[in-house]
Coordinates of C-alpha atoms in Angstrom, one line a residue:
X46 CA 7.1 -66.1 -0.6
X47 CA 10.6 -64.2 0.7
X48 CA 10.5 -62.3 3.8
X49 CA 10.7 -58.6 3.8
X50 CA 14.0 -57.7 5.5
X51 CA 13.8 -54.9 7.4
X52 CA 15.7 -51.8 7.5
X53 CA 19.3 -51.6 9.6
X54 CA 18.7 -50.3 12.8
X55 CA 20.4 -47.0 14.0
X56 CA 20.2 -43.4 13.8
X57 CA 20.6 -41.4 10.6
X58 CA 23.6 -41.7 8.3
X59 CA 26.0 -38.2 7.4
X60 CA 23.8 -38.3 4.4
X61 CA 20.3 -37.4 6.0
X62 CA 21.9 -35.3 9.1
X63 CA 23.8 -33.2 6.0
X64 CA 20.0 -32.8 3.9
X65 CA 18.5 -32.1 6.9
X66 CA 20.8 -29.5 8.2
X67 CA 20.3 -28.1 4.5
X68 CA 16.5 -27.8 4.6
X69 CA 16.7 -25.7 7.4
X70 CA 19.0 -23.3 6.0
X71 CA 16.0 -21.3 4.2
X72 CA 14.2 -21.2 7.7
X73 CA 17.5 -19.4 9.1
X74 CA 18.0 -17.3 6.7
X75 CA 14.5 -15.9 7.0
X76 CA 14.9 -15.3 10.9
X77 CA 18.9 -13.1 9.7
X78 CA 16.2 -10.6 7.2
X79 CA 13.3 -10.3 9.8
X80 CA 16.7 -9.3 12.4
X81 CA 18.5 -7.1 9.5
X82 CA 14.7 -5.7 8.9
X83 CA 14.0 -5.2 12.6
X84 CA 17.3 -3.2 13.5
X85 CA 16.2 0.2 12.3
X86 CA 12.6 -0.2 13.9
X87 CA 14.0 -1.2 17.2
X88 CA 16.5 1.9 17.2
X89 CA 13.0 4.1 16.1
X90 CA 11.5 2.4 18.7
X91 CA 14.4 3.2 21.4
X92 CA 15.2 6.6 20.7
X93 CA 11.4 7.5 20.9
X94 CA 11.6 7.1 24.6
X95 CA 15.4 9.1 24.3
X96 CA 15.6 12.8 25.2
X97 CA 17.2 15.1 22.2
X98 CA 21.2 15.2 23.6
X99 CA 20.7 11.2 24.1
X100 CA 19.7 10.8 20.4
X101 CA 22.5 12.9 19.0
X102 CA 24.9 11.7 20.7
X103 CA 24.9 8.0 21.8
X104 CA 23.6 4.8 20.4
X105 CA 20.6 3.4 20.5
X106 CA 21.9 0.4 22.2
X107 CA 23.3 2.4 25.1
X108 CA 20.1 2.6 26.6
X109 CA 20.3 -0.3 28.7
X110 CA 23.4 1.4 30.5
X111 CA 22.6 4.7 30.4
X112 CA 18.9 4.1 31.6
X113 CA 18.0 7.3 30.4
X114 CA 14.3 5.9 28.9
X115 CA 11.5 8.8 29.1
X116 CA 8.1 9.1 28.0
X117 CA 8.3 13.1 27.7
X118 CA 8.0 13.0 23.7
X119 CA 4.8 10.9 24.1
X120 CA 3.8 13.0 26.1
X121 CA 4.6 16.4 24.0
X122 CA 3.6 14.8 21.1
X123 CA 0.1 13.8 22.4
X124 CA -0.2 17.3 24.8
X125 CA -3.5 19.0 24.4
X126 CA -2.1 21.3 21.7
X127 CA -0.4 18.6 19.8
X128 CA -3.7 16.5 20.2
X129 CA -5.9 18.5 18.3
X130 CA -4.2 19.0 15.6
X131 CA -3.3 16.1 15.1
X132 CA -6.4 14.8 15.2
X133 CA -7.6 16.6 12.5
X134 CA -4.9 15.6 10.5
X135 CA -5.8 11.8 11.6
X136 CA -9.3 12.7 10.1
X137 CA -7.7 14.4 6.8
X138 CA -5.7 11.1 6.3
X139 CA -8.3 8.7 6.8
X140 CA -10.3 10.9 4.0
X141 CA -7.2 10.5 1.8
X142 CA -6.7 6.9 2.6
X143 CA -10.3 5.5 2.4
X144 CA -11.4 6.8 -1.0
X145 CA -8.0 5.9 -2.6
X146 CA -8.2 2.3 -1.3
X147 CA -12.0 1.9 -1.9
X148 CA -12.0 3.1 -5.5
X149 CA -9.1 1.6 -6.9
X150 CA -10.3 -2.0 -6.0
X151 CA -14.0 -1.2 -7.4
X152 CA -13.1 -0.2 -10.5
X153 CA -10.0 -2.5 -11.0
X154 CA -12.2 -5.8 -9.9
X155 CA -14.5 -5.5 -12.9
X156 CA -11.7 -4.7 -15.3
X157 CA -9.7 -6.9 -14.3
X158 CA -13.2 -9.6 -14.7
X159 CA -13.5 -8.2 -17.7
X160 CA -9.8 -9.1 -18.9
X161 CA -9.8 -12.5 -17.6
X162 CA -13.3 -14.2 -18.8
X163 CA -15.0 -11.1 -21.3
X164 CA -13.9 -12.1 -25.1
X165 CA -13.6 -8.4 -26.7
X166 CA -11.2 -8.1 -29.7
X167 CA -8.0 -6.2 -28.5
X168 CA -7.8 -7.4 -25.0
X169 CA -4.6 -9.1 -24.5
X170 CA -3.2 -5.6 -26.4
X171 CA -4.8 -3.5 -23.7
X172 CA -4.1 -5.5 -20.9
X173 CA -0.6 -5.1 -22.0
X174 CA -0.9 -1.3 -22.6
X175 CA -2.8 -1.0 -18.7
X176 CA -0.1 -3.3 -16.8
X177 CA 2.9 -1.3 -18.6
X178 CA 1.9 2.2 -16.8
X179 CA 3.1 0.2 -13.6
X180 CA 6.6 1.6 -15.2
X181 CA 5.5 5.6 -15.2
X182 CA 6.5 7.2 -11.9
X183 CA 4.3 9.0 -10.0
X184 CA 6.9 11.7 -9.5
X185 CA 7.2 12.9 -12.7
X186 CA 3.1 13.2 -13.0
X187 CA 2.6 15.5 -10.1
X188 CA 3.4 19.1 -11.5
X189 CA 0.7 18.0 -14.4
X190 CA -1.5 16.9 -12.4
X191 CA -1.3 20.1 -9.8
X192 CA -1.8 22.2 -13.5
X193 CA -4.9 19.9 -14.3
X194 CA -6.5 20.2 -10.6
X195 CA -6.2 24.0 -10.8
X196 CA -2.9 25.2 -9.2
X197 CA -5.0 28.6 -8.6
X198 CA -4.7 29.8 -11.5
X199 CA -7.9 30.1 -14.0
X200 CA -6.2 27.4 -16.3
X201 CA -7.1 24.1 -14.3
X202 CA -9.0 21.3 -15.7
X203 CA -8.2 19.9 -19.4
X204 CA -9.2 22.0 -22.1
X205 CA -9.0 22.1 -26.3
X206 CA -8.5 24.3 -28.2
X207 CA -10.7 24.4 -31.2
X208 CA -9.0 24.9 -34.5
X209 CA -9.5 27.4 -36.4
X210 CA -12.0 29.7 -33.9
X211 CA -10.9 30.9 -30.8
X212 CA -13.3 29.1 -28.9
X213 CA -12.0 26.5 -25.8
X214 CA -13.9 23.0 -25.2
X215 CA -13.7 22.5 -21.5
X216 CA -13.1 18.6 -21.1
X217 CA -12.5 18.3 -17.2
X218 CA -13.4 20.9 -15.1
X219 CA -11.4 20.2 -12.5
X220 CA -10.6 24.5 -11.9
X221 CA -9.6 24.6 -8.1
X222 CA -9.5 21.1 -7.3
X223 CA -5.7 21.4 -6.0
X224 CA -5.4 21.9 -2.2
X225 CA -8.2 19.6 -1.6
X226 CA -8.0 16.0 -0.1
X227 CA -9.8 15.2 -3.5
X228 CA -6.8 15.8 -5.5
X229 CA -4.9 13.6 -3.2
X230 CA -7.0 10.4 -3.2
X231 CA -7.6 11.0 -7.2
X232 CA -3.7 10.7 -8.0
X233 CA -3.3 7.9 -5.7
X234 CA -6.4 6.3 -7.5
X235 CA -5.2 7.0 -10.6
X236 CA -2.0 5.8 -10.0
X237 CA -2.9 2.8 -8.4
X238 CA -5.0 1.1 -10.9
X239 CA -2.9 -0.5 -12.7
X240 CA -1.1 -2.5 -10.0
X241 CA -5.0 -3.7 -8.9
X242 CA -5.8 -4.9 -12.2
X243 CA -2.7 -6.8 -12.1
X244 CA -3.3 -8.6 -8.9
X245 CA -6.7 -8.7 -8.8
X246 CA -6.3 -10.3 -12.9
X247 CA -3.9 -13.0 -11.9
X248 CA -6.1 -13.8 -9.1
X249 CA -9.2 -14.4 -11.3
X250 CA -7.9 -15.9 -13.8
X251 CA -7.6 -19.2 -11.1
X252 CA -10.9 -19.2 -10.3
X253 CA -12.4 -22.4 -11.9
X254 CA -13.8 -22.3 -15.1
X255 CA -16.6 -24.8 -14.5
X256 CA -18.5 -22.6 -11.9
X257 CA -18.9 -19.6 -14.4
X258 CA -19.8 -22.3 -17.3
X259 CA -22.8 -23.5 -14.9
X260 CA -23.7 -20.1 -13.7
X261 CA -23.7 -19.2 -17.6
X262 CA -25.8 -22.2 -18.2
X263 CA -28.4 -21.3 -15.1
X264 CA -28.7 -18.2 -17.2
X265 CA -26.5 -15.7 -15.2
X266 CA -25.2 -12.8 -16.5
X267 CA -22.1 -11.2 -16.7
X268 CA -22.7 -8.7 -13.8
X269 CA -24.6 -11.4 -11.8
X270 CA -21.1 -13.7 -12.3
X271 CA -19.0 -11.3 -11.1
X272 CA -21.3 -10.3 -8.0
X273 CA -22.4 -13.3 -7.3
X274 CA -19.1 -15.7 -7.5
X275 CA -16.4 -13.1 -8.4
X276 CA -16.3 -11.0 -5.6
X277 CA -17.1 -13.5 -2.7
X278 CA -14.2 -15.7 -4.0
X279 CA -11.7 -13.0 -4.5
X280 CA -11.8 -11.5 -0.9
X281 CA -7.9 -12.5 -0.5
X282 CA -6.6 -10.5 -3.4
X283 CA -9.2 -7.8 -2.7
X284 CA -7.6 -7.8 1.0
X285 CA -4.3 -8.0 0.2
X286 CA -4.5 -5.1 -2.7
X287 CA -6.6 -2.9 0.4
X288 CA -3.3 -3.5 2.7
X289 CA -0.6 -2.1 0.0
X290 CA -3.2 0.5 -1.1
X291 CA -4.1 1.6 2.2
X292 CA -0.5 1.6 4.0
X293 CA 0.7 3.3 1.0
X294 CA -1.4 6.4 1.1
X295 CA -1.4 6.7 4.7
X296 CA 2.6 7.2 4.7
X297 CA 2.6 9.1 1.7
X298 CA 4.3 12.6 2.1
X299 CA 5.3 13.6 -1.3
X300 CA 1.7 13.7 -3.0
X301 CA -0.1 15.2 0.3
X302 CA 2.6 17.9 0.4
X303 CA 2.5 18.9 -3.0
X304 CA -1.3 18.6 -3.5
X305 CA -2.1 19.8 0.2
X306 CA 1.0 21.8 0.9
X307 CA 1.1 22.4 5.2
X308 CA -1.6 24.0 5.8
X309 CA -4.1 22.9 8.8
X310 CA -5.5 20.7 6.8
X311 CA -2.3 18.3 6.0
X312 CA -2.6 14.7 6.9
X313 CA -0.4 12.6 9.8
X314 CA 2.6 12.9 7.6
X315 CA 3.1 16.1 6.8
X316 CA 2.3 17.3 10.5
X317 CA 4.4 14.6 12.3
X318 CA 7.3 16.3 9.5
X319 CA 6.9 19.7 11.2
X320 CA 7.4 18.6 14.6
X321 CA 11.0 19.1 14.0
X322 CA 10.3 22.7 14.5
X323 CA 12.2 25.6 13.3
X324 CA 16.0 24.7 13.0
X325 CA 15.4 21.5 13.5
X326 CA 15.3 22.3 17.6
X327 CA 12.5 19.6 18.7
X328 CA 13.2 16.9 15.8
X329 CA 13.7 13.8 18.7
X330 CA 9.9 14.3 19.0
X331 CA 9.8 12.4 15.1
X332 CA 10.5 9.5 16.7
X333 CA 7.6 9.4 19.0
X334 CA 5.3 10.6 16.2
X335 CA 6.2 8.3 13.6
X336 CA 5.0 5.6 16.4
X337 CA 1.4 7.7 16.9
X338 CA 1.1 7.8 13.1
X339 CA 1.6 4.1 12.7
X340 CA -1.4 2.7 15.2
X341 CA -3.9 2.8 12.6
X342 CA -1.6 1.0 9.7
X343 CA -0.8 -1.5 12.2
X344 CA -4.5 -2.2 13.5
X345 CA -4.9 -2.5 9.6
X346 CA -2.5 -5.1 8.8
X347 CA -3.0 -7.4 11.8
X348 CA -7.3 -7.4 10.7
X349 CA -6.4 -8.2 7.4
X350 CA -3.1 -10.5 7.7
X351 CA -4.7 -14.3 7.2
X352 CA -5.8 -12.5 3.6
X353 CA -2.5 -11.2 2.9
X354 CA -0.2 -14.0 1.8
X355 CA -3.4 -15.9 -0.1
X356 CA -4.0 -12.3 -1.9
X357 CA -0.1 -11.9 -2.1
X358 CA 0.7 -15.4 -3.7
X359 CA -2.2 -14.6 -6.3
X360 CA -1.9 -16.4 -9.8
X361 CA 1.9 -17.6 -8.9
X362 CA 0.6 -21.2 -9.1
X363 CA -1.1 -22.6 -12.3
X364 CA -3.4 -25.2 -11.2

């Protein structure tokens, strides 16, 4: 029997210092995006503590020589005044938020069930039809749907016609629905389904097959598979769908101001939009409000995080 030589002594050859050296270049180039990223956050962040004159007309980054750092637009923008309205427009975007992000992933989790382990002829074909309206902008749907909510005129809701008589079948009554928080949430639910299917269908679609064979064989039904094993094991995707959902809606502006308009009842993002005032004369307190408005967003993430990338990653990886 030969003896096992062992290896040369010494450090590591070019070859190794050059690979390793390589394999950390992903790591660095993630730390130059989170810096690109962070830039325009930090300058939010610094000119919300920057009278108006410093705003216009210095950089951000003179702050540390200037030393002109204030708290008076925290302070304006949470005065007693300010405070109570925009509390109730904290309240008005919670009820915009929470029904759009709640519905959405009821609804979508036993479609998308229902696509990944129900046999029904046609499903790959409607799957296909229900990921594809990911590719019809919400922009172009609002003025349709402000006419279907009832734009306060006495045509709201869908209607049809009957032919040949004069008479009108009323389909949805949905007659003074706009200017509601209602209409808000609907559009983002109805807008929003598609995406959860997605996610929440390449999610499922991992799930082992074995477990619902047994359950099957224990006699479970459909609805007791999905309640039972479905949901409990699909809590990362559900989480990570409730993130984007829920951060979506609460920064929406364009749907709350067409649907809502700015009336006492708009939520965070409209109101923090009319702090600039007439003219534009008090716009450096946007700065401080866009921080207010982002608490609750941010207390959402950091609760939900350790689901996000499990969620986020779903169905990327065949097993």
């Amino acid at each position: 029997m030969s003896a096992v030589t062992a290896p040369p002594s010494g450090g590591p050859g070019l070859g190794d210092r050059i690979y390793k050296r390589l394999t950390n270049v992903p790591t660095w180039a993630m730390w130059f995006l989170v810096a690109i990223w962070t830039i325009p956050n930090l300058s939010l962040l610094v000119n919300s503590v920057r009278g108006r004159d410093a705003q216009r007309n210095d950089a951000f980054w003179n702050i540390l020589a200037e030393r002109d750092a204030t708290l008076e637009n925290y302070a304006e923008v949470l005065s007693a005044e300010a405070t109570s309205s925009l509390t109730a427009s904290l309240v008005t975007s919670l009820a915009i938020a929470l029904p759009a992000t709640i519905i959405p992933i009821a609804f979508a989790a036993f479609a998308a069930y229902g696509f990944a382990w129900i046999d029904f002829r046609g499903r790959k074909w409607l799957f296909i039809v229900t990921v594809s309206l990911l590719a019809l902008p919400l922009q172009v749907a609002l003025i349709p749907l402000l006419q279907l909510f009832g734009d306060g005129t006495p045509f709201g809701g869908a209607h049809l016609t009957i032919p040949f008589t004069d008479k009108t079948l009323t389909l949805l009554p949905l007659n003074n629905l706009a200017g509601t928080t209602a209409s808000v949430w609907l559009t983002h639910t109805g807008f929003a389904m598609p995406f959860a299917i997605f996610l929440l269908h390449n999610y499922i679609t991992q799930l082992p097959k074995d477990i619902f064979e047994s359950a099957k064989i224990d006699g479970a039904n459909h609805f007791g598979i999905f309640w039972r094993l479905v949901l409990p094991l699909s809590v990362p995707a559900l989480a990570a769908f409730g993130i984007f959902q829920f951060l979506w809606t609460w920064n929406d502006f364009l749907v709350a101001n067409t649907m809502l308009g700015i009336g006492s009842d708009a939520p965070t993002t409209v109101r923090i939009a009319n702090l600039a005032g007439d003219f534009d004369n008090t716009d450096h307190l946007l700065t401080a409000g866009a921080f207010v408005q982002a608490f609750v967003p941010l207390v959402v993430f950091f609760s939900l995080q350790r689901f996000f990338v499990r969620g986020l990653l779903a169905g990327s990886v065949k097993g």
